[in-house]
Structure formats: C-alpha cells, structure tokens
XYZ file of C-alpha atoms in Angstrom:
618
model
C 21.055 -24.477 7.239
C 20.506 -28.059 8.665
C 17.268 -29.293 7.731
C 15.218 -33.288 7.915
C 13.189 -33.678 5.027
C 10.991 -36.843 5.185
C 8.096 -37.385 2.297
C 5.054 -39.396 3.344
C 1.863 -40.562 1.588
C -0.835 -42.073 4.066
C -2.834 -40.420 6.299
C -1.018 -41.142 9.146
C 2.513 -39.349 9.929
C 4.395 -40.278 12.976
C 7.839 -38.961 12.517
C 10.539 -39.569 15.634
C 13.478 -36.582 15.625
C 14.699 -37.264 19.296
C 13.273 -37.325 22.674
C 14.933 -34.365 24.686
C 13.038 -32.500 26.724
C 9.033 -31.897 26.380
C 7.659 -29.271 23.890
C 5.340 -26.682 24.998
C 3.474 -25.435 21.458
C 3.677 -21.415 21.949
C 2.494 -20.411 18.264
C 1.352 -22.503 15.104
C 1.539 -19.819 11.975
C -0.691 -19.574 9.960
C -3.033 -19.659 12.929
C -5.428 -21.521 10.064
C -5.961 -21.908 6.230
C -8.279 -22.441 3.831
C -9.428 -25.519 1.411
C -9.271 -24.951 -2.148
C -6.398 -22.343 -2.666
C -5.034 -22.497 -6.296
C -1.751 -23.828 -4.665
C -2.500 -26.851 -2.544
C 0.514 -26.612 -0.247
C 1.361 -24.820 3.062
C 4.136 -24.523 5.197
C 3.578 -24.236 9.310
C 5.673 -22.806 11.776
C 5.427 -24.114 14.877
C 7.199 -22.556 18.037
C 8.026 -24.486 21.441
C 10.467 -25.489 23.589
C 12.338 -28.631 22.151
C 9.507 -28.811 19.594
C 12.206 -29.866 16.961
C 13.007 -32.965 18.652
C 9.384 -34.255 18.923
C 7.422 -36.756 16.956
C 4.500 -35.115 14.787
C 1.249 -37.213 13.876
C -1.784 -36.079 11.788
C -4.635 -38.048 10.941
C -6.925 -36.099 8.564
C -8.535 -37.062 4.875
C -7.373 -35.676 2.121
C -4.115 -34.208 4.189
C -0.594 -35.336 3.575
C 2.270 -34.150 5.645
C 5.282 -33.711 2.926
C 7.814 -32.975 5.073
C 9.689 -31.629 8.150
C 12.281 -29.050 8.422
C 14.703 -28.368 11.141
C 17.023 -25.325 12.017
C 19.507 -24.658 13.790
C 16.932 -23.638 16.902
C 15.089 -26.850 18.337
C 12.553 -24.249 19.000
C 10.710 -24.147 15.617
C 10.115 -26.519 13.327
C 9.071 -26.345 9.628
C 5.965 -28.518 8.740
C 5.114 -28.653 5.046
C 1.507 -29.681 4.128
C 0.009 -31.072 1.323
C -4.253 -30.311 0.551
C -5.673 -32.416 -1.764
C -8.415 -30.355 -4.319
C -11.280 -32.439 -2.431
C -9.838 -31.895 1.629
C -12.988 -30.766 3.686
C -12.994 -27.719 5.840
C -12.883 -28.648 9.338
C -10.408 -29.037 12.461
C -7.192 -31.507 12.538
C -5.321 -32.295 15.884
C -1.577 -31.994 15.631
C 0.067 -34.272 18.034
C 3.876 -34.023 19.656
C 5.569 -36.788 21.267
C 8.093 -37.849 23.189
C 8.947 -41.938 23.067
C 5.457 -42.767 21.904
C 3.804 -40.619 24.459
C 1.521 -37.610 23.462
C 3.261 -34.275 24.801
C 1.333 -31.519 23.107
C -1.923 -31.166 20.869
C -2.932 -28.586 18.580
C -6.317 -28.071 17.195
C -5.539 -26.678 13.476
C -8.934 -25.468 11.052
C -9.112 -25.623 7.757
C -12.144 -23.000 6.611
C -14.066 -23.353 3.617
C -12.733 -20.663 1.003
C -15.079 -17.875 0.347
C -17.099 -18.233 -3.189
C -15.187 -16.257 -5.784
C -12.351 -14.963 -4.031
C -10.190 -16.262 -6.714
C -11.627 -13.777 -9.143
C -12.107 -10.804 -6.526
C -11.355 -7.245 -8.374
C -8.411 -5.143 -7.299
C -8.500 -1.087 -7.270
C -8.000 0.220 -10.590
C -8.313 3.457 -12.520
C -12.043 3.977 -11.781
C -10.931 4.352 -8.624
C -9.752 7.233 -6.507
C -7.718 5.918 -3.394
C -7.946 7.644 0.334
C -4.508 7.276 2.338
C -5.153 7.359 5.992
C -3.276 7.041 9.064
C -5.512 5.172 11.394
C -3.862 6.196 14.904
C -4.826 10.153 13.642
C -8.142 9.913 11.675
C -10.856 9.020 14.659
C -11.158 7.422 17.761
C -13.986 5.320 17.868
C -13.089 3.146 20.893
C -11.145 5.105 23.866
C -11.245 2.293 25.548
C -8.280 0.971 23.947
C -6.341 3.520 23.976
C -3.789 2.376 26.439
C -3.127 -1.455 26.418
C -1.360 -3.348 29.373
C 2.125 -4.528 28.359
C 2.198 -1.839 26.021
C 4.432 0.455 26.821
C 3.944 3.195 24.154
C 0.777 5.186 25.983
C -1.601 7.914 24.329
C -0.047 11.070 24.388
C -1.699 13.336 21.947
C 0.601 16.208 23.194
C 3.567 14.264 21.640
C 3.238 14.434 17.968
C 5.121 10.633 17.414
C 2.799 9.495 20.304
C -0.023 7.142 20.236
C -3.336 9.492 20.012
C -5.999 7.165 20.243
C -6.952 6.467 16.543
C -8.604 3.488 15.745
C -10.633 0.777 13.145
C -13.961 1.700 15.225
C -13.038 5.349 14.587
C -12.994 4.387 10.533
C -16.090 1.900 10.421
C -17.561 5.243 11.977
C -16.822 7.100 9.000
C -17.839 4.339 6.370
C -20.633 7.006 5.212
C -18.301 10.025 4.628
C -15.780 8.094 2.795
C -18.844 7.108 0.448
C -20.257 10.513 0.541
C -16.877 12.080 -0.494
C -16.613 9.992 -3.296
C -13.667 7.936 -2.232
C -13.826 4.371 -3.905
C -10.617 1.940 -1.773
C -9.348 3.142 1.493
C -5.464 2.369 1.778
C -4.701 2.472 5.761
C -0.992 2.691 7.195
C -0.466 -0.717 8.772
C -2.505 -1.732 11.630
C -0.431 -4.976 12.690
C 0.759 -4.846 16.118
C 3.519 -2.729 16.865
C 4.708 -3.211 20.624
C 7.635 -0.753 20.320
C 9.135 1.450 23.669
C 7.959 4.648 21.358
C 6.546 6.099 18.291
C 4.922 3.003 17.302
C 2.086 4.664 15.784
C 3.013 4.795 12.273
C 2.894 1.004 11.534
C 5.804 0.651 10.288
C 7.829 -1.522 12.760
C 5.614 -4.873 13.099
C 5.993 -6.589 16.286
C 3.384 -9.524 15.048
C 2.422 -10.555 11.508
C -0.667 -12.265 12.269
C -2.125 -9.373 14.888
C -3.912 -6.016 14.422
C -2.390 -3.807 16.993
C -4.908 -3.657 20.230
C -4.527 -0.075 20.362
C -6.506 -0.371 16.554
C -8.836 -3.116 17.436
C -9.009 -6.404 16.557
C -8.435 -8.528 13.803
C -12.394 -9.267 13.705
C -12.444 -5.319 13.371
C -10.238 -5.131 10.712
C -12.265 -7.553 9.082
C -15.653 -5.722 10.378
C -14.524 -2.545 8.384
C -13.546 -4.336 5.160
C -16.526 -5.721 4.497
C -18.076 -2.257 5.447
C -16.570 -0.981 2.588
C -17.244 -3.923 0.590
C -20.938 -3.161 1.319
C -20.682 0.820 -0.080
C -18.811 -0.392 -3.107
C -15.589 0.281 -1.932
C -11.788 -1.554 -1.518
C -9.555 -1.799 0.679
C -6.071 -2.156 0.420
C -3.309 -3.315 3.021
C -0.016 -1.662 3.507
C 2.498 -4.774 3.408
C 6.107 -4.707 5.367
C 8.373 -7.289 3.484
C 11.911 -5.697 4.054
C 11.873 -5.338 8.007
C 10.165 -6.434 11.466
C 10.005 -4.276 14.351
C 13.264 -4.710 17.032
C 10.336 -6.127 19.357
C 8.750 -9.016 17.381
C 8.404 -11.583 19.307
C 11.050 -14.194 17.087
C 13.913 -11.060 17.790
C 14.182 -13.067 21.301
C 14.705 -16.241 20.014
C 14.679 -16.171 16.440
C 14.125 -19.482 13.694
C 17.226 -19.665 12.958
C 20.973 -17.741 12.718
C 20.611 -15.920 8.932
C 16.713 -14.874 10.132
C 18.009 -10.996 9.820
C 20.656 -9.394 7.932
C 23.467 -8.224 9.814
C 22.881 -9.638 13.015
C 23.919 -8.744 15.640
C 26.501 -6.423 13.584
C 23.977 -3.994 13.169
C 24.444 -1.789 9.646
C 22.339 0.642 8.277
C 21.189 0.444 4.746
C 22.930 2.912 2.400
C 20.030 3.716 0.204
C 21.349 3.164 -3.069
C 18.373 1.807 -4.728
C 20.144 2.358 -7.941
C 22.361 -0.739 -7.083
C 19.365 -3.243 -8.231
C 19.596 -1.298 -11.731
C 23.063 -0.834 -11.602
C 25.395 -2.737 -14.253
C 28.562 -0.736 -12.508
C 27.470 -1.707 -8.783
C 29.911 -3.595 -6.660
C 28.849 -6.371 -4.531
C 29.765 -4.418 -1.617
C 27.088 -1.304 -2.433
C 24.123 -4.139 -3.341
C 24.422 -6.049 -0.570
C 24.211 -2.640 2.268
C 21.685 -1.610 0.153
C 19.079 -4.913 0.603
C 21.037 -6.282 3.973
C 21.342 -3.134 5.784
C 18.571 -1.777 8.292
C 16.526 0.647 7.497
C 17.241 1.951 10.949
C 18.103 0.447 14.113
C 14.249 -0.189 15.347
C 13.739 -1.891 12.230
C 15.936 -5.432 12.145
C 16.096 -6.504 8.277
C 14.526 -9.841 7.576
C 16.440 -11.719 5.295
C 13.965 -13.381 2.165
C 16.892 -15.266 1.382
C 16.019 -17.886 4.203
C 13.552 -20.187 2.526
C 11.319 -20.609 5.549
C 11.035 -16.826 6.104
C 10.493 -16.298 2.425
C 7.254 -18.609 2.646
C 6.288 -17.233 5.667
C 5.948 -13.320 4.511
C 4.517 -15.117 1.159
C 1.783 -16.919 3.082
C 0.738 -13.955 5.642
C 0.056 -11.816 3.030
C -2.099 -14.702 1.074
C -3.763 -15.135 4.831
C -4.749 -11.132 4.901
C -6.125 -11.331 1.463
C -8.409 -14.491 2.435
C -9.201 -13.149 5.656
C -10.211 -9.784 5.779
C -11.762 -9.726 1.988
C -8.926 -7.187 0.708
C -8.737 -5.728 -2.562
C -5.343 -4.352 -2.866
C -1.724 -4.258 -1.423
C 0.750 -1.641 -1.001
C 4.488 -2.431 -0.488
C 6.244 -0.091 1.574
C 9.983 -0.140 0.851
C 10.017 -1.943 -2.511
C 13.492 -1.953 -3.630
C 15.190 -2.598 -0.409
C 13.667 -6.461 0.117
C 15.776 -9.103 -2.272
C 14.664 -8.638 -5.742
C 14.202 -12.279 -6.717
C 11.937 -12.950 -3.259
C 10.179 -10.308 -4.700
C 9.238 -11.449 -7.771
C 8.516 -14.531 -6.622
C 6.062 -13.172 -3.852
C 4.180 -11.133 -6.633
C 4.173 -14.423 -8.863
C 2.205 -16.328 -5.645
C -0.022 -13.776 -5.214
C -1.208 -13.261 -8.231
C -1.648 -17.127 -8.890
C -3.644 -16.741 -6.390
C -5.664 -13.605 -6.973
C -5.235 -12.927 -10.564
C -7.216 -9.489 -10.876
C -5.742 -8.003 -7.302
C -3.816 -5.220 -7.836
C 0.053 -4.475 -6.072
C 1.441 -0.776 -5.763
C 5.442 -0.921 -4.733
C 6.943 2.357 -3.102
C 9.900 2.937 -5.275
C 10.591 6.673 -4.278
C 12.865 7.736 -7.233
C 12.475 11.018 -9.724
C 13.556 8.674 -12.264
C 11.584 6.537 -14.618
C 13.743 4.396 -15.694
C 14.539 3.604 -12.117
C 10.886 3.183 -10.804
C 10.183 1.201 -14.981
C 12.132 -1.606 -13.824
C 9.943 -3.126 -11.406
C 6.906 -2.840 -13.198
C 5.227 -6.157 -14.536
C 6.195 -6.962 -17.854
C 8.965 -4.826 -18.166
C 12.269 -5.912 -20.715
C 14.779 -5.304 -18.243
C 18.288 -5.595 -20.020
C 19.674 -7.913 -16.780
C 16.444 -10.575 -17.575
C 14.905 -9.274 -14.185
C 11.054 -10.379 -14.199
C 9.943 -8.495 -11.235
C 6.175 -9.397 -11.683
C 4.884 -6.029 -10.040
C 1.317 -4.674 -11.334
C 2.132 -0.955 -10.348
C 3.727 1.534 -8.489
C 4.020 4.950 -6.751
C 4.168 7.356 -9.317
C 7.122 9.451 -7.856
C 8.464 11.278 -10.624
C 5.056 12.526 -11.861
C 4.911 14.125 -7.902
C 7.661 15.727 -8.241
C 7.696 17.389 -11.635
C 4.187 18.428 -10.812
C 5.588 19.807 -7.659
C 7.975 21.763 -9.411
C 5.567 22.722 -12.642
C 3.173 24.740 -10.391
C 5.975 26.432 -8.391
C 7.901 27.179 -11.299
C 8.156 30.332 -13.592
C 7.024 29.446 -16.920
C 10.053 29.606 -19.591
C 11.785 26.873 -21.840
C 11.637 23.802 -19.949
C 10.574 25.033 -16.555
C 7.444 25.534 -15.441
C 3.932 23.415 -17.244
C 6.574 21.676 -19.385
C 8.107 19.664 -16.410
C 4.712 18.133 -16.019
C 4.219 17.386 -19.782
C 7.593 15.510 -20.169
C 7.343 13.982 -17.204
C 4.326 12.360 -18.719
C 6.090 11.987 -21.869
C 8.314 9.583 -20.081
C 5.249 6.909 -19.974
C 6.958 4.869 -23.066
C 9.346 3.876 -20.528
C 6.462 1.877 -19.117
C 4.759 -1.432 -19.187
C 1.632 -0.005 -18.515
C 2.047 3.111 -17.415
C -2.041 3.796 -16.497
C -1.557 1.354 -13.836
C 0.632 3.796 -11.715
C -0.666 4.948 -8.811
C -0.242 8.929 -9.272
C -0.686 11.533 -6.050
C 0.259 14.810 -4.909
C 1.369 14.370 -1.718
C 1.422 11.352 1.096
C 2.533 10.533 4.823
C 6.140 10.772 4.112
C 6.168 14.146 3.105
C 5.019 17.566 3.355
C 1.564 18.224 2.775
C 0.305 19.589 -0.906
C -1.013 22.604 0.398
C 2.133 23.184 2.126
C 4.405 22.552 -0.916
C 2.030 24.909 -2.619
C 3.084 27.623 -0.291
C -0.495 27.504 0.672
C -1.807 29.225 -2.375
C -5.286 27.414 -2.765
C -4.731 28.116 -6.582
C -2.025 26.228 -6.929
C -3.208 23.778 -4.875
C -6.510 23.268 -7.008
C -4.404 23.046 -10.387
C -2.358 20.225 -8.854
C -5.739 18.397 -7.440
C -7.272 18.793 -10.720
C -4.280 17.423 -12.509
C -4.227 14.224 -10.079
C -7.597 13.754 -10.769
C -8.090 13.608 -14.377
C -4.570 12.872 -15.651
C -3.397 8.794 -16.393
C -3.195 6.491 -13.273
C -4.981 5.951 -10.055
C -5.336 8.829 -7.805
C -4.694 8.454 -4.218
C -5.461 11.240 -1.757
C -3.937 11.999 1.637
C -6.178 12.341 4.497
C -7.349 15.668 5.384
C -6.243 17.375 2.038
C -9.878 17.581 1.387
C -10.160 20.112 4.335
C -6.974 21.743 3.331
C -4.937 20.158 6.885
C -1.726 22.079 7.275
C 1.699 22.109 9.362
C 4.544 24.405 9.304
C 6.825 24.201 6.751
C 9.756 22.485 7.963
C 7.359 20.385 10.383
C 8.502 16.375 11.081
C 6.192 13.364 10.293
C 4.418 14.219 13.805
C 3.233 17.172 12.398
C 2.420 16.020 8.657
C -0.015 13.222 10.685
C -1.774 15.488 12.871
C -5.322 14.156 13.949
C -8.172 14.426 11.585
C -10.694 17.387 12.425
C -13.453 15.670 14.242
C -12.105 12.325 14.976
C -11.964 13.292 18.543
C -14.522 14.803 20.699
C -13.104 18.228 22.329
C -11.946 19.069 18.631
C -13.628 22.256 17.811
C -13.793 21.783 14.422
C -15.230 19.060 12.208
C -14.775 17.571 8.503
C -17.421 15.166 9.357
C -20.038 17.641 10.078
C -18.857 21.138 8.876
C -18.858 22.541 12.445
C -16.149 24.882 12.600
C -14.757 24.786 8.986
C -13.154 27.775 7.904
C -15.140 29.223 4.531
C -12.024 28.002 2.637
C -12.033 24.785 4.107
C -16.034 24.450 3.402
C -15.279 25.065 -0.380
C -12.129 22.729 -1.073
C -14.109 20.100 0.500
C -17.205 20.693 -1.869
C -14.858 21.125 -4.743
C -13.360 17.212 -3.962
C -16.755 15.927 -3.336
C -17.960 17.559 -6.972
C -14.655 16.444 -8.666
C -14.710 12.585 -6.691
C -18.500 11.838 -7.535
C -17.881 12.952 -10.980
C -15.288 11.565 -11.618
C -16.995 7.904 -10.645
C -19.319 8.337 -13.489
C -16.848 9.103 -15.916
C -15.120 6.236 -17.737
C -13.350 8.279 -19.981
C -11.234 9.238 -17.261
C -11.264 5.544 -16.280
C -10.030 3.649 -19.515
C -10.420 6.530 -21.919
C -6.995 7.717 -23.788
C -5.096 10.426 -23.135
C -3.939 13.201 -25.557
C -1.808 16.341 -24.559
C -0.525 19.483 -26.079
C 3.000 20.838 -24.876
C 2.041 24.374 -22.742
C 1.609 27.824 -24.019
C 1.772 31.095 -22.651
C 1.196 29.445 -19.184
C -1.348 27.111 -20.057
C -1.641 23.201 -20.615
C -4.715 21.242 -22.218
C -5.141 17.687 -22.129
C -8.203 15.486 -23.361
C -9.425 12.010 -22.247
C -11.902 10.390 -24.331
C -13.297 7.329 -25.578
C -15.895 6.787 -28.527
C -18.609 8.318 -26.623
C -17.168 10.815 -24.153
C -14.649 13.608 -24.371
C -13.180 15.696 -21.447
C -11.109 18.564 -22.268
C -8.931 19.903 -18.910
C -7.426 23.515 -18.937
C -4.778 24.233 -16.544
C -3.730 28.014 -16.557
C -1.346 29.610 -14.188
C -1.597 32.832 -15.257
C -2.456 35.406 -12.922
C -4.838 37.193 -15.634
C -8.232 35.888 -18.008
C -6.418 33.825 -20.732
C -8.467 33.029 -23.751
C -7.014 30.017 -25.388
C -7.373 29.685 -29.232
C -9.199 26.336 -29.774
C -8.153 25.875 -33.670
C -4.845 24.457 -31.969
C -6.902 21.052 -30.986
C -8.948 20.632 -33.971
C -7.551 17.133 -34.692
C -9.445 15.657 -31.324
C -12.568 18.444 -31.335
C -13.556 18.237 -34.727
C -16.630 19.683 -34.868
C -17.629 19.307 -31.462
C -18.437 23.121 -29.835
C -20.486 22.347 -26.741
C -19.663 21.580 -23.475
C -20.149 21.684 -19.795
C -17.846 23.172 -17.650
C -17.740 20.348 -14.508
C -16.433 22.494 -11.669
C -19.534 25.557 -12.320
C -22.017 23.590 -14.293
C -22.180 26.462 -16.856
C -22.160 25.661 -20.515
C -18.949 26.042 -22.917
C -18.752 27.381 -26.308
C -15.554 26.055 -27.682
C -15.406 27.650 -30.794
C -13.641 30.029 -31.532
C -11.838 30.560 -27.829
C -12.394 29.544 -24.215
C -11.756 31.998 -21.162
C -10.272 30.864 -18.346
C -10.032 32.628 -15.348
C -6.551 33.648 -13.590
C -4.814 30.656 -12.039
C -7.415 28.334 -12.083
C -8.434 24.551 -13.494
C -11.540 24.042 -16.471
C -12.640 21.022 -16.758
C -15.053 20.510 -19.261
C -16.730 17.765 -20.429
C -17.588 17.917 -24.376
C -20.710 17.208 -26.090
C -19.934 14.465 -28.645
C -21.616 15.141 -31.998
C-alpha cells in the first residue's frame, strides 16, 4: 500500500500532494472526538473526490497533525492527529486546497470528555442480562417504519421483514425492564442496515457511525442509554468486526484494493474455527476460515489493512464515549484476524479499564472457547486480551442434561462436568452463561415445551457461575414450531404493537401459564439482585444422585443451597451428604414459595421441579 507520511510540530500544517481536480469533502470519520482520551492520538478518514491530492491546513492549540496517508484511491485520505493532555474542547476548521487556494472546509469538534468515563463499570455477575431484538420487541414510533431510499419496507407478514420495532418502542419499556428485574439490556445491532431484504437482524452494517432510521436516531440511542443509566441499569452494544453489509457505502468505492478479503473473488468462509487453535492447520484452511465471507451479503473486512484496523478500533471507542455504554458483545469472534483482535481489546480496555467484552465463540468445546479468554497460557504465545465469552458448552450440556435419561454419564452429570471443565479457564465466572439466544431455537422449545424442564434449566442459569443473559420473551414462555427459521425464533414481543391481543407489558391476554413463568422470573430476577452470594460468592457442587443435583453458593455471611430434581416423583434427599458446607446450619427459606426449610435430617422436593433455598447462617 502506497502511503505519504509527513511529521509536523507547529500549529500550522499546510501540506501540498498535487493539484488535480477539486475535492468535494463527502464524510470526515469520526464525525468528532473527545479531549482527554487516555490515548492522545486519532486517525481521520476523510472521503472526496481527489481529496488525496489536496493540501490540508489546521490551525488549532494544542493540535498537531502527525501525518498523512495515501492509498491507492485519491478518494480518501488518512489524517493522523495528535491531542495534547491540555487541547480545549471546541471546533477546528479543516481546510483543502488546490495551488494555495481554499477548495473545501470542514468544521471538526472536539467535546469535552464526560467526568469519569474512564472508570465507568461494565456488566458483571450481579447482573442478569436481557437479549433483545429491537425490530420485534415494540414499536414506539410508526412513523419510521418505512424510510425513503430504503428499500427493505415493513412487512410484518414476512417473518425476515422489517416489522416496525424500534429505540422509542424500548425507552417505552424502561419501567418493565426495571420491574422484571433485568439489570443491562444487550440489543442486536441498531447501526444502519440499508440492505434489498432481511435487514432487520443487524447484522449486515451499511454505516458504522449511523443508527438505522427505521430504529431511530443516534440521539435515541443515546436517549435510551442514559434511561437505563437512570434505573441502574447497562447497556451493552452488539459490535460487527469481521464483516460490513454488501451495501455500505465504501463497497462502491472502497479506501483502498485489500479493504475486503476476497474481492471481487467472492469465497465463503469454511467455518473451521478450530484453525486459530490448530497446530496441524494448513495455511490454506486458516486463511478461508478468517478471509472468507460469512455469506455473500456480508463482504469480509480485512483488519489486516492498518487504516481499517484503526477505524473499527476507533468506532467502537466513539460508541462507548457517546452513548454512555457499559458493555460490548462481539458477534463472530473467531472469524476476524486474531492479532487485530487482541489488539482492539488491548485499546479498549486502555481506555475503559472496568468495561466488560463478551466474544461469540460458538463451540461445545472448552478448550476451544479457553483460548480467547484474557489471560489465558495459550501454548502458541497467543494473548488474545478478551474479558469473557459466550458460554456455549455450558448451553449445550445443559440442553442435553434435562433431556437426557439419567444413567452413567448422561443425564445431570453432563451439566456437572461441563462445569467441571472451568479449570480450563482464566476466569471462568466471567462467562456469560444462557439457555437459549437469537440464533437458535427457543428454551422452551428445546425443552419440548415441558414448563418443568424449562424451570430447572432457568433456575440453573440463574444461580449457577457466570452472568446470565435472557432472551426476550422467555419470560412469557414465546414459542415457534420446532423446526421454525430465525423469522420465527424473533417473532414480535406480545404487546409491542397495538392490535396484539395479548400483552407482557400489562398481563392482558396472558395465558395462566404465561402469568406464572413471568412471576416466577420477576421473584427469581429481584432476588437474585440482592443476593451477592450468587454475585461473588463460591461455588461448591456434588456429582448427581438418583436424578438429583445440589449446588451451594456462599460467602462468609450467606449460603444458598439449589436442588435440581428431575424425577417425576417426591424425592427426599439425605442432607448428611453436604455436611462439610452445612455444618450445623438447619434453617432455611425456600426462595421460590417463601416457606421455611428444615434441613436436617432430609429435604422433599417435589417431582421435576427446582428448590432454591437460601440458608440461615448460624
């Protein structure tokens, strides 16, 4: 890659690359910064016809232009800034020229950071996250519903269409989030995403500095943030690094020729995540694996590029700053270079030191999902600088424990080895653990609909290690048919729209069974946020018997005990067996009933059903 690298130290920069043609300034990205970030430089893009052959000049205290990069497009240029610790917030005037004459201005702002976003707090095991697809929870403004130049229209018959969702819809439903007991709200993403069709999932982003209009605006999306900010609650972005949508706005003229992987040879990744683990993989498997598309709407960006590989670094740094967010989530972890994403994690975090990262690593293996996490002693040397991840092979052995017939190795004792795995990482409490999510069938499906099951596996979720995140709508036990698409498993949230018939905002129209799953997450949600030995407390399990696992998590002063029995009788469990954690503790309170427990000398539990009881300390 040609590039012009010229290092200045005065105030004034007046740089001459040629004098072709006049420069019209489409887009300057970042569209602004901040002063006092922990790292005091920052790269622009700017965008323009023949804006690569103009002079720059910036007059502004405390600013120093470092240098200017060129492609192989005369269409962008590459501006590298340098802040000084004392550089005022205000607005600087960019100037292009052509043989000493003043083509193009641009007014750029530097804001004043706000006061302790340094040190802001990211979700963490005291919380209990709430997944939510925006475009199917409510719509709060139908006046966007259908945007000119958009071609993908509301269709709520079509279940990939656009159905009207929206960020008004959510700041709506600030107070039932809070009322639930739902602490950080992780949203699909809600950048733009100007696709021909089935745009609504997020996935495929068409602008990375724009909330989709459909959604709102970026004022909005800021708007509902500090909503939640004002109930006590996070929020937490769903971050694209591997791919752009086939209609972002660069795939017409992009920065330069190695912008996307296999272009315009289009291949597909192979989705052998295994190769970044791999000591046996050939060249040939790693690079389909991180070059290849993840399908043909979806170009892959290449983090190789040094310019792109700032830019996805300093867009998510901009979405932090600006809309007060407490939390990312990485969609696609493993297919993005490795080492671009290490080094994105490392900025972040310099940046944010106590924000917390989950990476979507969908494997049933440990080992395989182990590697990426922070502080892990990979044998290759890999540092991957990652705070947490999806918890994939805990949802799938507990998946398999509750559907299971109980005999040697089958059954409860998936789910306690699958935790017994947990040496195999960092910091294994840090794992973001669920039942179910957007990419897959519902739990309540999985569990054949069998609201036992389905409570045992809620229960679990909730009280076991990690962070709990909840799909939308499990709460009101939403359904699909079995062998239903991703349509179907995002189906609009009852009472987000106003001819639904039934509501989970008010009650109206809930089934009896519906009415009582929802109580029973409110109970379990609310308790659980007073409850710190389910927060930080320890963990200690005993391996199942006779269709029955026990777990405790306690600190010094609190002790919970949880029963999980799938037998379809009364089962009176012996409580001699856990002696070396209850001591001579015999009172408790079961949390689900409120009715006192007698530990000593057995507990009863009922047929296929969760205890959890919180113990007396003595």
């Amino acid at each position: 890659m040609k590039y012009l690298q010229i290092i200045i130290t005065g105030l004034l920069i007046s740089v001459l690359l040629s004098s072709n043609g006049n420069a019209q300034i489409t887009r300057v990205e970042p569209p602004f910064w901040w002063t006092s970030m922990k790292n005091n430089q920052l790269q622009l893009m700017v965008y323009g016809d023949g804006v690569a052959e103009k002079s720059v000049s910036i007059r502004y205290p405390g600013l120093i232009v470092s240098a200017l990069h060129q492609t192989n497009n005369r269409n962008y240029l590459f501006i590298d800034l340098e802040l000084s610790p004392d550089v005022e917030p205000g607005n600087f005037t960019i100037e292009f020229s052509r043989n000493n004459k003043i083509t193009d201005q641009y007014v750029y702002t530097l804001k004043e950071r706000e006061k302790h976003s340094h040190d802001r707090r990211g979700f963490d095991n005291s919380d209990v996250i709430y997944l939510v697809m925006p475009d199917r929870y409510a719509n709060g403004n139908p006046e966007n519903d259908n945007i000119p130049g958009m071609p993908d229209r509301l269709n709520r018959k079509d279940p990939y269409g656009r159905h009207g969702g929206d960020l008004a819809g959510l700041s709506a439903n600030v107070d039932y989030f809070e009322r639930m007991g739902f602490t950080a709200i992780w949203l699909n993403p809600v950048l733009e995403n100007n696709q021909k069709e089935q745009s609504y999932h997020g996935y495929a982003v068409t602008d990375f500095y724009s909330v989709d209009p459909r959604l709102g605006t970026n004022d909005d999306y800021k708007l509902f943030s500090n909503q939640l900010n004002l109930k006590g609650m996070k929020l937490i972005k769903d971050v694209i690094l591997n791919h752009c949508g086939s209609e972002h706005w660069w795939m017409k003229d992009m920065p330069s020729h190695d912008w996307i992987n296999f272009y315009p040879e289009i291949r597909i990744t192979n989705h052998r995540r295994t190769v970044n683990q791999d000591p046996y993989a050939s060249e040939y498997d790693r690079t389909l694996m991180t070059d290849g598309w993840f399908v043909p709407q979806m170009p892959d960006m290449n983090q190789r590029n040094p310019f792109l590989a700032e830019y996805l670094i300093q867009n998510t740094i901009w979405w932090i700053e600006f809309a007060g967010l407490s939390g990312l989530r990485v969609d696609t972890y493993p297919y993005p270079d490795k080492n671009f994403m290490a080094d994105w994690n490392r900025r972040i975090l310099v940046e944010y030191p106590g924000i917390n990262i989950v990476g979507e690593e969908w494997s049933p293996n440990p080992a395989i999902v182990s590697y990426w996490q922070k502080n892990q002693s990979n044998r290759d040397g890999y540092q991957p600088n990652l705070p947490s991840l999806m918890d994939f092979p805990l949802q799938i052995a507990l998946k398999e424990s509750l559907l299971e017939k109980e005999e040697w190795e089958r059954g409860l004792h998936k789910l306690h080895e699958s935790l017994s795995n947990d040496f195999l990482y960092p910091d294994p409490f840090n794992l973001v653990i669920f039942a179910d999510n957007h990419d897959m069938s519902r739990f309540y499906v999985q569990m054949n609909n069998d609201i036992n099951l389905y409570k045992l596996g809620i229960v679990y979720i909730l009280t076991t290690r990690g962070i709990p995140q909840i799909y939308y709508g499990s709460e009101v036990l939403m359904n699909h048919r079995k062998n239903d698409g991703h349509g179907n498993i995002r189906k609009e949230f009852p009472g987000g729209w106003p001819d639904h018939r039934k509501s989970a905002f008010s009650g109206q129209g809930l089934t009896n069974n519906e009415i009582q799953t929802q109580e029973f997450f409110a109970k379990l949600l609310n308790w659980r946020k007073e409850s710190p030995q389910i927060h930080s407390g320890r963990l200690m399990h005993f391996a199942p018997e006779d269709g029955v696992y026990v777990f405790f998590r306690y600190n010094s002063e609190r002790m919970t005990m949880v029963v999980l029995n799938k037998n379809k009788k009364h089962t009176i469990i012996d409580t001699k067996r856990f002696k070396e954690i209850l001591q001579d503790n015999v009172r408790g309170v079961d949390v689900i009933t409120g009715r006192s427990i007698h530990l000593k000398p057995g507990v009863s539990i009922s047929p296929m059903s969760p205890m959890i009881i919180d113990i007396q300390l003595d």
